[in-house]
XYZ file of C-alpha atoms in Angstrom:
660
model
C 95.496 128.597 -32.616
C 93.637 131.921 -34.199
C 94.959 134.798 -32.946
C 92.785 138.084 -33.143
C 94.562 141.548 -33.701
C 93.918 144.745 -35.128
C 96.633 146.940 -36.950
C 95.268 150.179 -35.634
C 92.731 151.784 -33.006
C 90.625 154.474 -33.954
C 91.574 157.753 -32.215
C 87.975 158.563 -30.491
C 87.281 156.968 -27.150
C 83.885 155.621 -27.771
C 84.862 154.205 -31.211
C 87.980 152.624 -29.546
C 86.028 151.116 -26.813
C 83.499 149.574 -29.477
C 86.425 148.474 -31.344
C 87.953 146.499 -28.038
C 84.667 144.932 -27.369
C 84.493 143.803 -30.815
C 87.950 142.183 -30.416
C 86.577 140.492 -27.097
C 83.674 139.069 -28.966
C 85.902 137.977 -31.881
C 88.302 136.320 -29.354
C 85.558 134.426 -27.656
C 84.393 133.197 -30.953
C 87.833 132.204 -32.010
C 88.779 130.442 -28.733
C 85.679 128.568 -27.918
C 87.581 125.502 -26.839
C 89.767 127.572 -24.562
C 86.829 129.145 -23.003
C 84.667 125.769 -22.874
C 85.952 124.689 -19.451
C 85.248 128.062 -17.771
C 81.781 127.994 -19.151
C 80.866 124.650 -18.486
C 81.982 124.919 -15.007
C 80.186 128.283 -14.243
C 77.069 127.016 -16.070
C 77.058 123.838 -13.868
C 77.766 126.013 -10.556
C 74.710 128.217 -11.629
C 72.586 125.112 -12.193
C 73.390 123.306 -8.922
C 73.176 126.754 -6.962
C 69.838 127.482 -8.611
C 68.441 123.508 -7.807
C 69.949 123.729 -4.284
C 68.533 127.252 -3.264
C 65.128 126.134 -4.778
C 64.882 123.092 -2.859
C 65.826 125.015 0.602
C 63.061 127.710 -0.383
C 60.849 124.685 -0.748
C 61.767 123.425 2.543
C 61.587 126.584 4.286
C 58.033 127.055 2.795
C 56.720 124.013 4.634
C 53.251 124.383 6.377
C 53.480 124.698 10.173
C 51.212 121.609 10.115
C 53.824 119.504 8.414
C 55.290 116.496 10.531
C 58.595 117.175 12.424
C 60.101 114.131 11.056
C 59.480 115.796 7.645
C 61.022 119.061 8.721
C 64.175 117.279 10.153
C 64.704 115.474 7.045
C 64.615 118.202 4.689
C 66.622 120.219 7.272
C 69.446 117.719 7.139
C 69.490 117.366 3.533
C 69.340 121.236 3.153
C 72.731 121.028 5.405
C 74.162 118.669 2.938
C 73.011 120.934 -0.406
C 74.694 123.896 1.605
C 78.233 122.230 2.064
C 77.782 121.112 -1.521
C 77.017 124.855 -2.533
C 80.380 125.918 -0.889
C 82.400 123.528 -2.455
C 80.941 124.000 -6.006
C 81.305 127.924 -5.328
C 84.919 127.313 -4.730
C 85.771 125.176 -7.409
C 83.680 127.248 -9.846
C 85.908 130.472 -8.872
C 89.111 128.431 -9.092
C 88.448 126.963 -12.603
C 87.113 130.311 -14.062
C 90.154 132.062 -12.751
C 92.788 129.558 -13.719
C 91.339 129.318 -17.287
C 91.504 133.050 -17.796
C 94.616 133.530 -16.040
C 96.062 130.803 -18.379
C 94.523 132.283 -21.513
C 95.755 135.865 -20.854
C 99.340 134.148 -20.262
C 99.102 132.664 -23.672
C 98.068 135.940 -25.199
C 100.744 138.069 -23.678
C 102.091 138.547 -27.399
C 98.663 139.346 -28.931
C 97.981 141.909 -25.939
C 101.417 143.379 -26.279
C 100.763 143.861 -29.961
C 97.067 146.019 -28.851
C 99.412 147.838 -26.612
C 101.872 148.727 -29.435
C 99.000 149.789 -31.737
C 97.589 152.585 -29.178
C 95.562 150.448 -26.290
C 95.541 151.829 -22.970
C 95.996 149.396 -19.873
C 92.517 150.277 -18.909
C 91.159 149.276 -22.298
C 93.096 146.107 -22.574
C 91.611 145.572 -18.861
C 88.202 146.307 -19.916
C 88.414 143.951 -23.196
C 89.414 140.921 -20.796
C 86.582 141.831 -18.509
C 84.069 142.240 -21.353
C 85.297 138.608 -22.627
C 84.560 137.042 -19.111
C 81.290 139.137 -18.795
C 80.415 137.672 -22.410
C 81.115 134.122 -21.122
C 79.451 134.726 -17.626
C 76.445 135.565 -19.184
C 76.187 132.483 -21.334
C 76.956 130.132 -18.690
C 74.582 131.763 -16.144
C 71.745 131.461 -18.843
C 72.463 127.786 -19.518
C 72.911 127.039 -15.850
C 69.292 128.621 -15.119
C 67.816 126.292 -17.850
C 69.251 123.303 -16.314
C 68.526 124.013 -12.593
C 65.041 122.499 -13.146
C 66.223 119.219 -14.445
C 69.036 118.975 -11.823
C 66.532 119.986 -9.128
C 64.410 116.891 -10.129
C 67.293 114.611 -10.017
C 68.691 115.668 -7.080
C 65.307 115.308 -5.177
C 65.032 111.887 -6.528
C 68.429 110.650 -5.577
C 68.013 112.147 -2.075
C 64.374 110.434 -1.685
C 66.205 107.212 -3.079
C 68.618 107.265 -0.232
C 66.015 107.919 2.209
C 67.422 111.446 2.820
C 64.052 113.008 1.941
C 60.367 112.101 2.614
C 58.800 110.393 -0.333
C 56.064 113.055 -0.446
C 58.224 115.872 -0.523
C 58.469 117.656 -4.048
C 60.403 120.928 -4.436
C 59.473 123.462 -7.090
C 61.837 125.964 -8.624
C 61.882 129.390 -6.982
C 62.158 132.599 -9.666
C 63.777 134.317 -6.845
C 66.497 131.919 -6.417
C 67.088 131.650 -10.177
C 67.391 135.220 -10.672
C 69.916 135.489 -7.813
C 71.846 132.675 -8.803
C 71.934 134.057 -12.473
C 73.272 137.476 -11.075
C 75.567 135.532 -8.724
C 77.099 133.583 -11.866
C 77.801 136.626 -13.679
C 79.470 138.517 -10.616
C 81.674 135.134 -9.825
C 82.728 135.281 -13.562
C 83.683 138.956 -13.181
C 85.265 138.539 -10.075
C 87.186 135.588 -11.016
C 89.010 137.241 -13.662
C 89.737 140.651 -12.061
C 93.409 139.241 -11.341
C 93.813 138.079 -15.057
C 92.439 141.385 -16.504
C 94.901 143.103 -14.251
C 97.854 141.116 -15.390
C 96.562 141.832 -18.806
C 96.536 145.612 -18.637
C 100.552 145.325 -17.283
C 101.900 143.780 -20.418
C 104.175 145.945 -22.062
C 104.343 146.790 -25.754
C 107.879 145.554 -25.977
C 106.573 142.056 -24.948
C 105.445 141.464 -28.539
C 109.183 140.761 -29.460
C 109.266 138.095 -26.893
C 109.598 134.457 -28.166
C 107.506 132.680 -25.409
C 104.237 133.593 -24.374
C 104.805 131.766 -21.044
C 107.961 132.719 -20.357
C 109.207 132.267 -16.552
C 108.776 135.440 -14.468
C 109.368 135.607 -10.576
C 106.548 135.548 -8.434
C 105.598 138.813 -7.134
C 105.187 140.252 -3.650
C 101.296 140.035 -4.047
C 101.321 136.384 -4.771
C 103.700 135.243 -2.127
C 101.819 137.422 0.380
C 98.389 135.907 -0.684
C 99.688 132.346 -0.624
C 101.168 132.702 2.866
C 98.086 134.158 4.178
C 95.897 131.476 2.779
C 98.318 128.778 4.253
C 98.039 130.859 7.833
C 94.457 130.645 7.285
C 94.324 126.939 6.813
C 96.324 126.658 10.048
C 94.191 128.585 12.003
C 91.079 126.702 10.902
C 92.727 123.484 11.702
C 93.127 124.989 15.349
C 89.532 125.483 15.427
C 88.372 122.032 14.520
C 88.638 120.590 18.237
C 87.266 123.722 19.993
C 84.394 124.423 17.668
C 80.819 123.316 18.769
C 80.116 119.813 17.990
C 77.667 120.318 15.058
C 80.410 122.875 13.337
C 83.444 119.982 13.464
C 82.448 118.368 10.463
C 81.913 121.532 7.974
C 85.117 122.732 9.453
C 87.180 119.836 8.731
C 85.472 119.499 5.207
C 86.487 123.372 3.999
C 89.846 123.615 5.933
C 91.715 122.194 2.705
C 90.440 125.195 0.438
C 92.473 127.829 2.116
C 95.585 125.214 2.072
C 94.560 124.626 -1.797
C 94.643 128.238 -2.439
C 98.160 128.692 -0.702
C 99.826 126.019 -2.473
C 98.476 127.148 -5.916
C 99.455 130.456 -5.421
C 103.100 129.329 -4.597
C 103.404 126.523 -6.888
C 105.507 128.361 -9.458
C 108.450 128.719 -6.835
C 108.892 124.994 -6.401
C 107.391 123.575 -9.676
C 110.593 123.566 -11.179
C 112.471 121.322 -8.652
C 109.217 119.051 -8.153
C 108.773 118.275 -11.707
C 112.524 117.863 -12.157
C 112.422 115.044 -9.415
C 109.337 113.459 -11.113
C 111.114 113.479 -14.548
C 114.479 112.328 -13.478
C 113.592 108.658 -13.965
C 112.072 109.338 -17.334
C 115.085 111.048 -18.392
C 117.330 108.036 -17.255
C 115.152 105.172 -18.719
C 113.981 106.690 -21.867
C 115.964 108.121 -25.215
C 116.112 111.789 -25.489
C 112.309 112.426 -25.529
C 112.182 111.876 -21.817
C 115.185 113.999 -21.286
C 113.454 116.711 -23.432
C 110.057 116.481 -21.554
C 112.176 116.852 -18.424
C 113.685 120.133 -19.609
C 110.458 121.409 -20.747
C 108.684 120.899 -17.656
C 111.689 122.517 -15.619
C 112.459 125.454 -17.781
C 108.899 126.516 -18.245
C 108.210 126.541 -14.477
C 104.923 128.840 -14.879
C 103.438 126.864 -17.798
C 103.851 123.417 -15.744
C 102.294 124.814 -12.154
C 99.454 126.532 -14.220
C 98.816 123.195 -15.997
C 99.332 121.150 -12.706
C 97.251 123.389 -10.719
C 93.723 122.034 -11.410
C 95.147 118.566 -10.343
C 96.632 119.976 -7.044
C 92.974 121.280 -6.307
C 91.520 117.700 -7.180
C 93.899 115.875 -5.479
C 94.252 118.353 -2.639
C 90.415 118.726 -1.942
C 89.563 115.250 -2.257
C 92.346 113.897 -0.220
C 92.116 116.461 2.691
C 88.185 115.977 2.920
C 88.229 112.190 3.042
C 91.443 112.140 5.136
C 90.276 114.643 7.404
C 86.913 113.071 7.704
C 88.253 109.825 8.408
C 90.359 111.218 11.004
C 87.407 113.195 12.840
C 85.567 109.772 12.722
C 88.480 108.289 14.887
C 88.658 110.951 17.056
C 85.013 111.225 17.951
C 85.070 107.456 18.518
C 88.104 107.659 20.843
C 86.305 110.606 22.873
C 83.182 108.373 22.682
C 85.270 105.724 24.661
C 86.385 108.418 27.433
C 82.937 109.620 28.078
C 81.770 106.358 29.949
C 83.256 104.822 32.999
C 80.571 102.025 33.243
C 81.075 98.477 32.433
C 77.695 97.426 30.921
C 74.981 98.811 29.112
C 71.436 97.427 29.355
C 68.738 97.902 27.151
C 65.159 96.409 26.865
C 61.775 96.785 28.430
C 60.942 96.446 32.305
C 63.808 99.007 32.810
C 62.689 100.192 36.184
C 62.533 96.874 37.538
C 66.052 96.304 36.405
C 67.522 99.227 37.989
C 65.789 98.506 41.424
C 67.325 94.631 41.162
C 70.918 96.134 40.261
C 70.794 98.916 42.828
C 69.922 96.024 45.396
C 73.212 93.577 44.086
C 76.063 93.654 46.299
C 78.459 93.868 43.445
C 77.104 96.791 41.648
C 78.220 100.260 42.405
C 75.627 102.261 40.470
C 72.974 101.631 37.747
C 71.704 104.722 36.040
C 69.292 104.911 33.259
C 70.438 107.102 30.533
C 68.287 108.361 27.630
C 70.159 109.963 24.741
C 68.703 112.491 22.375
C 69.105 115.942 21.019
C 67.852 119.426 22.174
C 67.924 122.795 20.145
C 69.927 125.200 21.865
C 69.496 129.041 21.399
C 72.572 131.085 22.063
C 74.867 134.022 20.076
C 71.812 134.723 17.797
C 71.869 131.176 16.344
C 70.014 127.512 16.599
C 72.140 124.527 17.086
C 71.397 120.870 17.834
C 73.391 119.435 20.248
C 73.362 116.065 21.999
C 71.868 115.568 25.307
C 72.008 112.999 28.071
C 68.911 112.686 30.366
C 70.201 111.233 33.376
C 69.154 110.745 37.060
C 71.903 112.691 39.010
C 72.414 109.833 41.655
C 75.412 107.703 40.677
C 76.130 109.724 37.449
C 79.606 110.267 38.463
C 80.283 106.603 38.492
C 79.090 105.726 34.989
C 80.289 108.841 33.211
C 83.700 110.814 33.257
C 82.939 113.883 35.004
C 85.653 116.044 36.498
C 86.321 119.218 38.266
C 82.486 119.436 38.551
C 81.651 123.078 39.882
C 77.854 123.576 40.892
C 75.332 121.114 41.849
C 74.281 118.079 39.853
C 71.693 117.189 42.023
C 69.661 120.371 41.091
C 69.066 118.034 37.839
C 66.734 116.244 40.128
C 63.991 118.890 40.355
C 63.547 119.221 36.322
C 64.459 122.678 35.811
C 68.420 122.548 35.628
C 70.902 121.380 33.315
C 74.564 120.632 33.264
C 76.977 121.376 30.692
C 80.659 120.498 29.541
C 82.923 123.439 30.250
C 84.117 123.796 26.727
C 80.425 123.494 25.389
C 79.415 126.430 28.055
C 82.334 128.574 27.154
C 81.659 128.219 23.286
C 77.866 129.315 23.690
C 78.836 131.932 26.224
C 76.787 130.423 29.403
C 77.576 131.229 32.622
C 76.724 129.262 35.942
C 73.478 129.920 36.881
C 72.401 131.697 34.071
C 68.829 130.746 32.443
C 69.221 128.959 28.997
C 66.787 128.794 26.272
C 66.311 125.366 24.787
C 64.076 123.774 22.116
C 62.746 120.144 23.399
C 61.477 117.205 21.337
C 58.127 118.074 20.162
C 58.512 121.408 19.921
C 58.283 122.596 23.501
C 60.471 125.333 24.892
C 62.131 125.553 28.448
C 64.321 127.795 30.066
C 66.444 125.702 32.773
C 69.099 126.947 34.973
C 72.800 126.093 34.168
C 73.300 124.329 37.483
C 76.782 122.713 36.954
C 79.698 122.442 34.605
C 82.301 120.177 34.126
C 84.962 118.685 32.380
C 84.359 115.756 30.393
C 85.786 114.109 27.102
C 88.408 115.917 25.335
C 86.140 117.057 22.470
C 83.428 118.097 25.078
C 79.959 118.888 23.756
C 76.655 117.729 24.775
C 74.325 118.487 27.969
C 73.111 116.581 31.173
C 69.419 116.996 31.491
C 66.706 115.622 33.340
C 65.112 112.814 31.775
C 61.671 114.404 31.660
C 63.311 116.890 29.147
C 63.849 114.257 26.650
C 60.310 113.030 26.931
C 57.908 114.061 24.138
C 54.220 114.168 25.457
C 51.850 112.124 23.469
C 48.083 113.357 22.439
C 46.423 110.358 24.324
C 45.973 110.549 28.083
C 49.040 112.525 28.671
C 51.324 109.569 27.958
C 54.998 110.294 27.084
C 57.436 108.710 24.704
C 61.040 108.767 25.052
C 62.880 110.219 22.227
C 66.172 108.780 21.244
C 67.862 105.491 22.794
C 67.261 104.666 26.364
C 69.522 102.437 28.437
C 70.975 101.496 31.951
C 74.595 101.944 32.335
C 75.868 99.637 35.025
C 79.099 100.255 36.939
C 80.406 96.773 38.807
C 83.049 95.037 40.552
C 82.639 91.907 38.446
C 80.744 92.831 35.046
C 80.739 89.263 33.578
C 79.212 87.635 36.637
C 76.321 90.687 36.767
C 75.879 90.117 32.735
C 75.228 86.505 33.272
C 72.839 86.846 35.890
C 70.732 89.575 33.910
C 70.816 87.692 30.929
C 69.547 84.363 33.017
C 66.976 86.460 34.887
C 65.638 88.564 31.930
C 66.540 86.689 28.648
C 64.923 89.287 26.392
C 67.039 91.964 27.903
C 70.118 93.172 25.661
C 73.425 93.288 27.660
C 76.676 95.021 26.059
C 79.870 95.752 27.238
C 80.197 99.420 27.247
C 83.220 99.318 24.982
C 81.320 97.098 22.584
C 78.574 99.302 22.319
C 80.369 102.365 22.079
C 82.052 100.656 19.167
C 78.921 100.047 17.233
C 77.520 103.240 17.653
C 80.754 105.164 16.687
C 81.107 102.437 13.674
C 77.479 103.732 12.436
C 78.499 107.296 12.937
C 81.543 106.838 10.977
C 80.136 105.047 8.429
C 77.586 107.970 7.945
C 80.307 110.403 8.061
C 82.467 108.356 5.423
C 79.392 108.335 3.098
C 79.015 112.009 3.293
C 82.497 112.950 2.534
C 82.654 110.421 -0.318
C 79.563 112.113 -1.769
C 81.151 115.708 -1.274
C 84.440 114.616 -2.637
C 82.588 112.694 -5.747
C 81.210 115.798 -6.479
C 84.356 118.196 -6.189
C 86.292 115.650 -8.626
C 83.725 115.448 -11.250
C 83.434 119.296 -11.156
C 87.475 119.799 -11.097
C 88.365 117.225 -13.636
C 86.660 119.719 -16.097
C 89.359 122.170 -15.413
C 92.035 119.536 -15.404
C 90.947 118.706 -19.132
C 90.640 121.975 -19.959
C 93.881 123.384 -18.729
C 95.779 120.388 -20.137
C 94.296 120.780 -23.651
C 94.997 124.322 -23.607
C 98.769 124.157 -22.738
C 99.251 121.193 -25.303
C 97.161 122.585 -28.179
C 98.798 125.893 -27.782
C 102.354 124.449 -28.722
C 101.674 124.170 -32.408
C 104.919 126.276 -33.114
C 107.189 124.208 -30.785
C 105.959 120.754 -32.151
C 106.423 122.189 -35.628
C 110.275 123.399 -34.960
C 110.822 119.787 -33.580
C 109.527 118.442 -36.753
C 111.545 120.637 -38.740
C 114.726 119.521 -37.062
C 114.023 116.222 -37.921
C 112.227 114.722 -34.928
C 109.681 111.915 -36.158
C 105.962 112.257 -35.047
C 106.203 109.396 -32.949
C 109.029 111.157 -30.971
C 107.206 114.298 -30.646
C 104.065 112.272 -29.256
C 106.212 110.312 -27.015
C 107.674 113.620 -25.597
C 104.232 115.112 -25.096
C 103.344 111.624 -23.243
C 106.231 111.984 -20.860
C 105.797 115.581 -20.276
C 102.002 115.009 -19.340
C 102.905 112.318 -17.012
C 105.345 114.535 -15.139
C 102.773 117.578 -15.189
C 100.197 115.103 -13.600
C 102.596 113.683 -11.050
C 103.796 117.063 -10.032
C 99.969 117.976 -9.571
C 99.740 114.859 -7.502
C 102.583 115.271 -5.378
C 101.346 119.132 -4.456
C 97.824 117.980 -3.933
C 99.553 115.262 -1.724
C 101.308 117.891 0.494
C 98.005 119.625 0.781
C 96.560 116.359 2.264
C 99.658 115.775 4.525
C 99.287 119.517 5.822
C 95.767 119.040 6.534
C 95.523 115.528 7.904
C 98.583 115.579 10.106
C 98.006 119.014 11.148
C 94.485 117.955 12.292
C 96.168 114.795 13.904
C 98.529 117.118 15.830
C 95.828 119.352 17.415
C 93.673 116.471 18.406
C 96.899 114.869 20.307
C 97.179 118.359 21.902
C 93.968 117.517 23.495
C 94.899 114.176 24.879
C 93.206 112.326 21.796
C 95.808 109.584 20.496
C 94.027 108.884 17.277
C 95.639 106.255 14.710
C 96.671 107.646 11.513
C 94.398 106.213 9.113
C 93.968 107.244 5.468
C 91.326 106.130 2.842
C 94.199 105.002 0.386
C 91.695 103.322 -2.035
C 89.542 106.459 -2.485
C 92.450 108.784 -2.635
C 94.326 106.462 -5.114
C 91.347 106.356 -7.290
C 91.067 110.085 -7.402
C 95.095 110.691 -8.171
C 94.530 108.054 -11.149
C 91.371 109.746 -12.669
C 93.674 113.085 -12.785
C 96.570 111.060 -14.216
C 94.263 109.647 -17.188
C 92.390 112.929 -17.955
C 95.696 114.886 -18.206
C 97.188 112.141 -20.455
C 94.027 112.098 -22.771
C 93.430 115.708 -22.813
C 97.306 116.371 -23.774
C 97.672 113.646 -26.256
C 94.508 114.291 -28.124
C 95.310 117.953 -28.994
C 99.109 116.889 -29.789
C 97.902 114.237 -32.135
C 95.602 116.825 -33.769
C 98.401 119.065 -34.239
C 100.703 116.430 -35.581
C 98.246 115.266 -37.826
C 98.553 118.708 -39.804
C 101.081 119.578 -42.474
C 103.727 121.923 -40.974
C 105.265 124.606 -42.842
C 108.650 126.527 -42.379
C 106.497 129.815 -41.285
C 105.006 127.668 -38.490
C 108.233 126.244 -37.432
C 109.772 129.895 -37.351
C 106.804 131.319 -35.297
């Protein structure tokens, strides 16, 4: 490791500042490998943000005559890009902040020397910020250059998955690139503020300390920040079930972020006993190398926590994202089963004739045509897309679970009124009798009256509207086309007999048990959620593995003096290498355990909230995907720890190095 120091500082203020800036530039040049992880992460973040915002700008600039299907596809892809951008920004800040914090911790002795020769705390703080500014500008420039190729690759991928129309070709936005460059520099500076403050707090006497990462107690600010982050995560969990339907998926995906921050801030408090627990079998089953590895991770708890933190964020973020999304999908499936009271669902041509026959059948209580679609809701200065059911009010309460109805459902018959779930109405600020503003299929607008509210399924959501609102008028002869899926829900005493008669009388009809068709629909929705969650998790994991490799390489590569002392005392290279291997395994396992803690809190917390709403959801978890993420972290830690260790052990050690 190259240490950049100066023997004395000039007395004049301007000259002293230039000297410290020169030291900052020399530090960057001498620690290229150390800053590489932060630069790569920030460059990728800027590149992705530039590509995503350019695609969003291209989508918003579509001409008015663009088909509605193109607009909807671009809008849905834009929502995915926004979620990816949020995750990328979070991981970028975490990686940059973690890298600079680790480097500052390693340089405490060097910084103390600067303080000894006359550097003021503000000058040391400015030097660290200057280092981050140099790195941030370089990373942002590289990111802007990579935005174009990345945007083309993203557009091609989305088109191949049919998430974008074939004719949509985005173009780079100069304004978006300029904004992302500025944001990249700002993120780099903000992420290193805490590290710069810690650097300024280094005292001159610390130049005499032997360990650059000697353990110090967690400060009150860190305790407060960690507990506040955990409280924020708990609050987000409580909001998931009561959020609007279109907000539940993003909220579930982002709930792990404050939990990860809280666990990472508080990890030094329990990293010692966690790592000792993990290392106990190694100390028992191996020779002295395992015991030495256990003592290293136990005594240097701050170093262990700092090295394990990227593993924590990788496992915690991916596990919470995958597990929470899977659980939410199961909850939505259970909720869908509670929406309907019908026994059969009939789909096919000749719906009007089928309804007349069913309503004249002695064993049928109700046969209600239902058209499922979506409408846009303009409320609280936002536009939301919510599910809507086009129904005839006659018999609807016999095929749907509607309780505590307030108002008049029969008002839907006139075509100028709607009904809403009570939770949905409260979330949107609607009151009974109020005029609502809706966007209908085809772009038409309507202002129906809220004629009734009701208690529906536990998760709530959705509107009951006249079927005419879900009919898009055609251009020829005023014909209309139903938007969405249309079927007849049937409540009967003997569903099997009714189904047999229907299939015999109309062979082309499709007749399903309601439970069966709801399972099919929910399964398709869950599969879509699973694919989206895997895409987001894969993006986050690929990003955070950079931090895992960088931090692990920094930690083990900076211990040349420690390894030299072991060699001087008689240890063989193979023994030192085995000790590093066991220690890397302990650090990786500690990070995996802490990340698993984040996942357990997020998933079980969400399950508890859902149970409080009356949804008994089985605890399902994507063990295969989560296991692969944990395995990838362990392998990256092992490789990035052993490579610098082998490099250090391959050099000739001297007595001076052993005494350093």
